[in-house]
CSV table of C-alpha atoms in Angstrom, one decimal:
chain,number,residue,atom,x,y,z
A,197,MET,CA,-83.1,-208.5,1.5
A,198,HIS,CA,-81.9,-211.2,-0.9
A,199,GLU,CA,-85.1,-213.2,-1.5
A,200,LEU,CA,-86.1,-211.3,-3.7
A,201,SER,CA,-83.1,-212.4,-6.6
A,202,ILE,CA,-83.6,-215.9,-5.1
A,203,ALA,CA,-87.7,-215.9,-5.9
A,204,LEU,CA,-86.0,-214.7,-9.7
A,205,ASN,CA,-84.0,-217.3,-9.6
A,206,LEU,CA,-86.5,-219.7,-8.1
A,207,LEU,CA,-89.0,-219.0,-11.4
A,208,GLU,CA,-86.6,-219.1,-13.9
A,209,VAL,CA,-85.1,-222.6,-12.7
A,210,ALA,CA,-88.8,-224.1,-12.7
A,211,GLN,CA,-89.5,-222.8,-15.9
A,212,GLN,CA,-86.7,-224.2,-17.5
A,213,THR,CA,-87.2,-228.0,-16.0
A,214,MET,CA,-90.7,-227.3,-17.0
A,215,SER,CA,-90.1,-227.1,-20.7
A,216,GLU,CA,-87.2,-229.6,-20.2
A,217,HIS,CA,-90.1,-232.3,-18.7
A,218,ALA,CA,-91.9,-231.1,-21.4
A,219,GLU,CA,-94.9,-229.7,-18.9
A,220,SER,CA,-97.6,-227.4,-19.2
A,221,GLU,CA,-99.0,-226.4,-16.0
A,222,LEU,CA,-96.8,-226.0,-12.7
A,223,VAL,CA,-99.4,-226.0,-9.5
A,224,ALA,CA,-96.9,-225.4,-6.5
A,225,ILE,CA,-93.0,-225.3,-6.6
A,226,HIS,CA,-91.4,-227.5,-3.7
A,227,ILE,CA,-88.6,-226.4,-2.1
A,228,ARG,CA,-86.3,-227.4,0.4
A,229,LEU,CA,-84.8,-224.5,2.3
A,230,GLY,CA,-82.4,-224.6,5.5
A,231,PRO,CA,-81.2,-222.7,8.3
A,232,MET,CA,-77.5,-222.2,7.0
A,233,SER,CA,-79.0,-220.9,3.4
A,234,GLY,CA,-78.5,-218.1,4.4
A,235,VAL,CA,-82.9,-216.6,3.5
A,236,VAL,CA,-85.3,-216.5,5.5
A,237,ARG,CA,-88.0,-218.0,5.3
A,238,GLU,CA,-91.1,-215.4,5.6
A,239,ALA,CA,-89.1,-212.7,3.4
A,240,LEU,CA,-88.6,-215.7,0.5
A,241,GLU,CA,-92.4,-216.2,1.1
A,242,SER,CA,-93.8,-212.6,0.4
A,243,ALA,CA,-90.8,-212.1,-2.2
A,244,TYR,CA,-92.5,-214.8,-3.9
A,245,LEU,CA,-95.9,-214.0,-3.7
A,246,ILE,CA,-94.4,-210.7,-6.0
A,247,ALA,CA,-91.9,-212.5,-8.3
A,248,ARG,CA,-94.8,-215.0,-9.4
A,249,GLU,CA,-97.2,-212.4,-10.6
A,250,GLU,CA,-95.7,-211.6,-13.7
A,251,SER,CA,-93.6,-214.9,-14.8
A,252,PHE,CA,-94.7,-218.2,-16.1
A,253,CYS,CA,-97.3,-219.4,-12.8
A,254,PRO,CA,-98.8,-216.5,-11.8
A,255,ASN,CA,-101.4,-219.2,-9.6
A,256,ALA,CA,-98.2,-221.7,-8.7
A,257,ALA,CA,-98.1,-221.8,-4.9
A,258,LEU,CA,-94.2,-221.7,-2.9
A,259,VAL,CA,-94.1,-225.6,-0.7
A,260,ILE,CA,-91.3,-224.6,1.7
A,261,GLU,CA,-89.7,-227.5,3.7
A,262,GLU,CA,-87.5,-226.9,6.9
A,263,THR,CA,-84.2,-229.1,7.1
A,264,GLU,CA,-82.4,-229.0,9.7
A,265,LEU,CA,-78.9,-227.9,10.6
A,266,MET,CA,-77.0,-230.9,11.0
A,267,VAL,CA,-73.3,-231.6,12.5
A,268,ASP,CA,-71.3,-234.5,12.3
A,269,CYS,CA,-70.5,-234.7,16.2
A,270,PRO,CA,-66.8,-236.5,16.7
A,271,LYS,CA,-68.1,-238.0,20.0
A,272,CYS,CA,-71.7,-239.6,18.8
A,273,GLY,CA,-69.4,-240.7,15.7
A,274,ASP,CA,-73.1,-239.5,13.8
A,275,HIS,CA,-74.7,-237.2,12.1
A,276,GLN,CA,-76.5,-234.9,14.6
A,277,VAL,CA,-78.7,-232.1,15.2
A,278,ALA,CA,-77.5,-229.3,16.3
A,279,VAL,CA,-78.1,-226.6,18.8
A,280,SER,CA,-79.0,-223.8,17.6
A,281,LEU,CA,-77.2,-221.7,13.9
A,282,ASN,CA,-75.1,-219.5,16.4
A,283,ASP,CA,-74.1,-222.7,18.2
A,284,LEU,CA,-72.5,-225.3,16.4
A,285,ARG,CA,-72.5,-228.5,19.0
A,286,CYS,CA,-74.1,-231.4,19.2
A,287,ARG,CA,-77.5,-231.4,20.5
A,288,LYS,CA,-77.2,-235.0,22.2
A,289,CYS,CA,-73.6,-234.9,23.9
A,290,GLY,CA,-72.5,-230.8,24.0
A,291,THR,CA,-69.7,-231.5,21.4
A,292,VAL,CA,-68.5,-229.0,19.4
A,293,SER,CA,-68.6,-229.7,15.1
A,294,GLY,CA,-67.2,-227.6,12.7
A,295,ARG,CA,-68.6,-230.2,9.9
A,296,ILE,CA,-72.0,-228.8,8.3
A,297,VAL,CA,-73.4,-232.1,7.4
A,298,GLY,CA,-76.8,-230.7,6.5
A,299,GLY,CA,-78.9,-226.6,6.4
A,300,ARG,CA,-77.2,-224.8,4.0
A,301,GLU,CA,-80.4,-226.2,1.1
A,302,MET,CA,-81.7,-224.2,-0.9
A,303,GLU,CA,-83.2,-226.1,-3.8
A,304,ILE,CA,-85.8,-227.2,-5.3
A,305,SER,CA,-86.9,-230.8,-4.4
A,306,ALA,CA,-90.2,-231.5,-7.0
A,307,LEU,CA,-92.5,-229.7,-9.3
A,308,GLU,CA,-96.2,-230.2,-8.9
A,309,VAL,CA,-98.0,-230.2,-12.1
A,310,LYS,CA,-101.5,-230.7,-13.6
A,311,ASP,CA,-101.7,-234.3,-14.3
A,312,GLU,CA,-103.9,-234.8,-17.6
B,19,MET,CA,-105.2,-234.4,-9.9
B,20,THR,CA,-101.5,-233.2,-9.9
B,21,ARG,CA,-98.2,-235.2,-9.7
B,22,LEU,CA,-95.0,-233.9,-8.2
B,23,VAL,CA,-91.9,-234.1,-10.6
B,24,GLU,CA,-88.6,-234.7,-8.4
B,25,VAL,CA,-85.9,-231.9,-9.9
B,26,ARG,CA,-83.5,-231.7,-6.8
B,27,THR,CA,-82.0,-228.6,-8.7
B,28,GLN,CA,-79.8,-225.7,-6.6
B,29,ILE,CA,-82.0,-222.9,-6.8
B,30,LEU,CA,-78.3,-220.6,-7.6
B,31,LYS,CA,-78.0,-223.6,-9.8
B,32,GLN,CA,-77.2,-220.6,-12.6
B,33,ASN,CA,-74.9,-218.2,-10.1
B,34,ASP,CA,-73.0,-221.9,-9.0
B,35,VAL,CA,-71.5,-222.4,-12.5
B,36,VAL,CA,-70.6,-218.9,-13.0
B,37,ALA,CA,-68.7,-219.4,-9.5
B,38,ARG,CA,-67.2,-222.4,-10.4
B,39,GLU,CA,-65.8,-221.6,-13.6
B,40,LEU,CA,-64.1,-218.4,-12.0
B,41,ARG,CA,-62.6,-220.6,-9.8
B,42,LYS,CA,-61.5,-222.5,-12.0
B,43,GLN,CA,-60.0,-219.2,-14.5
B,44,PHE,CA,-58.0,-218.5,-11.6
B,45,ALA,CA,-56.6,-221.4,-11.3
B,46,GLU,CA,-55.2,-221.8,-14.2
B,47,GLN,CA,-54.1,-217.4,-14.5
B,48,ARG,CA,-52.6,-219.2,-10.2
B,49,ARG,CA,-54.8,-216.0,-9.1
B,50,PHE,CA,-54.9,-215.8,-4.8
B,51,VAL,CA,-58.8,-214.3,-5.2
B,52,VAL,CA,-60.0,-213.2,-2.1
B,53,SER,CA,-63.1,-211.7,-1.1
B,54,MET,CA,-64.4,-209.5,1.7
B,55,VAL,CA,-67.4,-209.3,3.4
B,56,SER,CA,-68.3,-207.1,6.5
B,57,SER,CA,-71.0,-204.9,7.7
B,58,PRO,CA,-71.1,-201.3,6.1
B,59,GLY,CA,-68.5,-199.4,7.9
B,60,SER,CA,-66.2,-202.3,9.9
B,61,GLY,CA,-63.3,-200.9,7.6
B,62,LYS,CA,-63.5,-203.3,4.7
B,63,THR,CA,-61.6,-200.5,2.1
B,64,GLN,CA,-59.4,-198.7,4.6
B,65,LEU,CA,-57.9,-201.8,4.8
B,66,LEU,CA,-57.8,-203.4,1.1
B,67,GLN,CA,-56.2,-199.6,0.7
B,68,GLN,CA,-53.2,-200.5,2.7
B,69,THR,CA,-53.0,-204.0,1.6
B,70,LEU,CA,-52.7,-203.0,-2.2
B,71,GLN,CA,-50.5,-200.3,-2.0
B,72,LEU,CA,-47.6,-202.9,0.6
B,73,LEU,CA,-48.0,-205.6,-1.7
B,74,GLY,CA,-48.7,-204.3,-4.7
B,75,GLU,CA,-43.7,-203.0,-4.0
B,76,ARG,CA,-44.1,-207.0,-5.0
B,77,TYR,CA,-46.5,-208.2,-6.3
B,78,ARG,CA,-49.5,-207.4,-9.8
B,79,VAL,CA,-52.1,-206.8,-7.5
B,80,ALA,CA,-56.1,-205.9,-8.2
B,81,ALA,CA,-59.0,-204.8,-6.9
B,82,VAL,CA,-63.0,-205.3,-7.8
B,83,VAL,CA,-65.0,-203.2,-5.0
B,84,GLY,CA,-68.8,-203.8,-4.4
B,85,ASP,CA,-71.3,-200.4,-3.6
B,86,LEU,CA,-74.8,-200.1,-3.7
B,87,ALA,CA,-74.2,-195.8,-5.1
B,88,THR,CA,-71.0,-194.0,-5.7
B,89,GLU,CA,-67.6,-194.7,-7.3
B,90,ASN,CA,-65.9,-193.7,-4.0
B,91,ASP,CA,-64.8,-196.7,-3.1
B,92,ALA,CA,-62.6,-197.6,-5.9
B,93,ALA,CA,-61.5,-193.6,-6.6
B,94,ARG,CA,-59.9,-194.4,-2.8
B,95,LEU,CA,-58.2,-197.5,-3.7
B,96,ALA,CA,-57.1,-196.1,-6.8
B,97,SER,CA,-54.8,-193.7,-5.1
B,98,SER,CA,-53.1,-197.1,-3.7
B,99,GLY,CA,-51.7,-197.2,-7.7
B,100,ALA,CA,-53.1,-201.3,-8.1
B,101,MET,CA,-55.8,-201.4,-10.7
B,102,VAL,CA,-59.2,-201.1,-9.7
B,103,LYS,CA,-62.6,-201.7,-10.9
B,104,GLN,CA,-66.0,-200.5,-9.3
B,105,ILE,CA,-69.5,-202.2,-9.6
B,106,THR,CA,-71.9,-200.2,-8.6
B,107,THR,CA,-75.0,-202.9,-7.5
B,108,GLY,CA,-77.6,-200.2,-7.8
B,109,THR,CA,-80.5,-201.8,-5.2
B,110,LEU,CA,-78.7,-204.7,-5.5
B,111,CYS,CA,-77.4,-205.5,-2.1
B,112,HIS,CA,-74.7,-208.2,-2.6
B,113,LEU,CA,-72.2,-209.2,-5.9
B,114,GLU,CA,-73.3,-212.4,-7.8
B,115,ALA,CA,-70.8,-214.5,-9.7
B,116,GLU,CA,-71.4,-212.8,-13.3
B,117,MET,CA,-71.0,-209.5,-11.9
B,118,VAL,CA,-67.5,-210.2,-10.9
B,119,ARG,CA,-67.2,-212.6,-14.1
B,120,GLU,CA,-67.9,-209.4,-16.4
B,121,ALA,CA,-65.9,-206.7,-13.8
B,122,ILE,CA,-62.4,-208.4,-14.2
B,123,LYS,CA,-63.0,-209.2,-18.2
B,124,PRO,CA,-60.3,-206.8,-19.2
B,125,TRP,CA,-58.0,-208.1,-16.9
B,126,ASP,CA,-58.5,-212.1,-18.2
B,127,ASP,CA,-54.7,-211.7,-20.2
B,128,ILE,CA,-52.7,-210.0,-17.7
B,129,PRO,CA,-51.1,-211.7,-14.8
B,130,LEU,CA,-52.1,-211.1,-11.5
B,131,ASP,CA,-50.6,-212.7,-8.6
B,132,PHE,CA,-54.0,-211.4,-5.7
B,133,LEU,CA,-57.3,-210.2,-6.8
B,134,PHE,CA,-59.2,-208.7,-4.0
B,135,ILE,CA,-62.9,-208.8,-3.8
B,136,GLU,CA,-65.2,-206.8,-1.8
B,137,ASN,CA,-69.0,-207.2,-1.4
B,138,VAL,CA,-71.2,-205.0,-0.5
B,139,GLY,CA,-71.3,-204.1,3.2
B,140,ASN,CA,-73.5,-206.6,3.7
B,141,LEU,CA,-73.2,-209.1,6.7
B,142,VAL,CA,-76.5,-210.9,5.6
B,143,CYS,CA,-77.3,-211.2,1.6
B,144,PRO,CA,-73.5,-212.2,0.4
B,145,ALA,CA,-73.2,-214.9,2.3
B,146,SER,CA,-75.6,-217.3,-0.4
B,147,TYR,CA,-73.5,-216.3,-3.0
B,148,ASP,CA,-70.2,-218.2,-4.4
B,149,LEU,CA,-68.2,-215.4,-6.2
B,150,GLY,CA,-65.6,-218.2,-7.5
B,151,GLU,CA,-62.9,-216.5,-4.8
B,152,ASN,CA,-60.2,-219.1,-3.1
B,153,CYS,CA,-61.1,-217.5,0.3
B,154,ARG,CA,-63.8,-215.9,2.0
B,155,LEU,CA,-63.4,-213.7,4.5
B,156,VAL,CA,-64.9,-211.6,6.6
B,157,LEU,CA,-64.6,-208.1,9.0
B,158,PHE,CA,-65.4,-207.0,11.5
B,159,SER,CA,-64.8,-203.6,13.9
B,160,VAL,CA,-63.8,-203.8,17.3
B,161,THR,CA,-66.4,-201.5,17.4
B,162,GLU,CA,-68.7,-203.7,16.7
B,163,GLY,CA,-69.1,-205.6,19.7
B,164,GLU,CA,-68.0,-209.0,20.6
B,165,ASP,CA,-70.7,-211.0,19.8
B,166,LYS,CA,-70.8,-210.3,16.1
B,167,PRO,CA,-70.8,-213.7,14.8
B,168,ARG,CA,-73.0,-215.3,17.0
B,169,LYS,CA,-75.9,-212.6,15.7
B,170,TYR,CA,-74.8,-213.2,12.2
B,171,PRO,CA,-73.5,-217.1,11.8
B,172,THR,CA,-74.3,-217.7,8.7
B,173,ILE,CA,-71.9,-215.4,7.2
B,174,PHE,CA,-69.3,-216.2,9.6
B,175,ASN,CA,-69.3,-220.0,9.1
B,176,THR,CA,-68.8,-219.8,5.2
B,177,ALA,CA,-65.8,-218.2,5.8
B,178,ASP,CA,-62.6,-218.7,5.6
B,179,ALA,CA,-61.3,-216.3,8.5
B,180,THR,CA,-61.6,-213.8,10.0
B,181,VAL,CA,-60.3,-210.4,10.1
B,182,ILE,CA,-60.4,-208.1,13.1
B,183,THR,CA,-60.2,-204.2,12.3
B,184,LYS,CA,-59.4,-201.0,13.9
B,185,MET,CA,-57.9,-202.4,16.9
B,186,ASP,CA,-56.1,-198.6,17.4
B,187,LEU,CA,-59.7,-198.2,19.1
B,188,ALA,CA,-59.7,-201.5,21.0
B,189,GLU,CA,-58.0,-200.2,24.3
B,190,ALA,CA,-61.0,-197.0,23.6
B,191,VAL,CA,-63.7,-199.6,23.2
B,192,GLU,CA,-62.7,-202.1,26.2
B,193,PHE,CA,-63.1,-204.6,23.5
B,194,ASP,CA,-62.6,-208.0,24.8
B,195,ASP,CA,-60.6,-210.5,22.0
B,196,PRO,CA,-61.1,-213.9,24.2
B,197,ALA,CA,-65.8,-213.1,23.8
B,198,ALA,CA,-65.2,-212.4,20.3
B,199,ARG,CA,-62.9,-215.5,19.7
B,200,ALA,CA,-65.3,-217.6,21.9
B,201,SER,CA,-67.8,-215.7,19.5
B,202,ILE,CA,-66.4,-217.0,16.6
B,203,GLU,CA,-65.4,-220.0,17.7
B,204,ARG,CA,-69.1,-221.1,18.5
B,205,VAL,CA,-70.1,-219.9,14.8
B,206,ARG,CA,-66.8,-221.2,12.5
B,207,PRO,CA,-64.6,-223.5,15.1
B,208,GLY,CA,-61.6,-223.7,14.3
B,209,MET,CA,-61.2,-220.7,12.1
B,210,GLU,CA,-58.6,-218.1,11.5
B,211,VAL,CA,-58.7,-215.4,12.9
B,212,LEU,CA,-56.0,-212.3,12.0
B,213,HIS,CA,-56.3,-209.0,14.1
B,214,VAL,CA,-55.0,-205.6,12.3
B,215,SER,CA,-55.4,-201.9,12.6
B,216,ALA,CA,-54.9,-200.5,9.0
B,217,LYS,CA,-54.5,-196.8,10.6
B,218,THR,CA,-51.4,-198.0,12.9
B,219,ASN,CA,-49.9,-200.6,10.5
B,220,GLU,CA,-50.4,-202.9,14.5
B,221,GLY,CA,-51.1,-206.9,12.5
B,222,MET,CA,-50.5,-205.5,8.8
B,223,PRO,CA,-46.9,-207.9,8.4
B,224,ALA,CA,-49.0,-210.5,9.8
B,225,TRP,CA,-51.5,-210.1,7.4
B,226,ILE,CA,-49.7,-209.7,4.8
B,227,HIS,CA,-47.4,-212.1,5.1
B,228,TRP,CA,-50.9,-214.9,6.0
B,229,LEU,CA,-51.6,-213.8,1.9
B,230,GLU,CA,-48.2,-214.2,0.6
B,231,SER,CA,-48.7,-217.7,2.7
B,232,HIS,CA,-51.5,-218.8,-0.1
B,233,LEU,CA,-49.8,-217.8,-3.4
B,234,PRO,CA,-50.4,-220.2,-5.4
B,235,ALA,CA,-46.8,-220.0,-6.1
B,236,SER,CA,-45.6,-220.6,-1.8
B,237,ILE,CA,-47.9,-223.6,-2.0
B,238,PRO,CA,-45.6,-227.0,-2.6
């Protein structure tokens, strides 16, 4: 359960970014989360609610966009969705591919701020 | 009214920065840094103890070991004669790059060939944290079941090689090696797999040789 650490990091990065952009009020943090990030969405959502209470933005929402697990398929010659986290074959043709090209994301994509 | 400020920043930016600095430092120091992850009780400490002893005959070796509580592991490892540091993480389920940097500071000016980082026994949380290591090993013992890799795909996918431990028990628990390899192949195609028993020494020479072959000095 490292989601609380992740939530605290997330708030720290958001706070830094807010001051860099000289924004005053944070409404929501938008993040992108991949299935291979090692973070469980539900656990992060719960941890975030606890972490934000004592933070600079006790009312800011967390908006999570889940990305897909993508592999570089040697047969299709393109980026394709993988069968699953524990089966890294191309969903389209079934070829094994070890090259993950998407799905590790754990990043803040945008900060939603109050427009004054 | 609200508006979106696009940022695209890694949530673990801070950890990533420190890990990058560590990796650069390790390269300058010509150290080969290996981290080990596994579930509790898979034999990390036992393997490391033997490894430190065997490598210690010819190389300068040190180890950092993370644990939730107690310093027992460090005491066990120190019996090998190597330099050992314990990081007691308290309630934290994983090591972070900054903890490693702090722990190894006293060794910054000491020449070392190998540095081992034993992570907290956990197959989930350590997956998200880069520690600046050159190589991440995931260990699992023959008693844990052949499908372990498929149950914890993320950690296996972030690792560079798998070490299957407690091979002395393989027969007793009817360990199915091809099934284990197939399971690894599903989550990390092409990953190297080593088999060892720190108890009977089975596979240990090959394991030591594998480590030696990764030393910066042996890479042309």
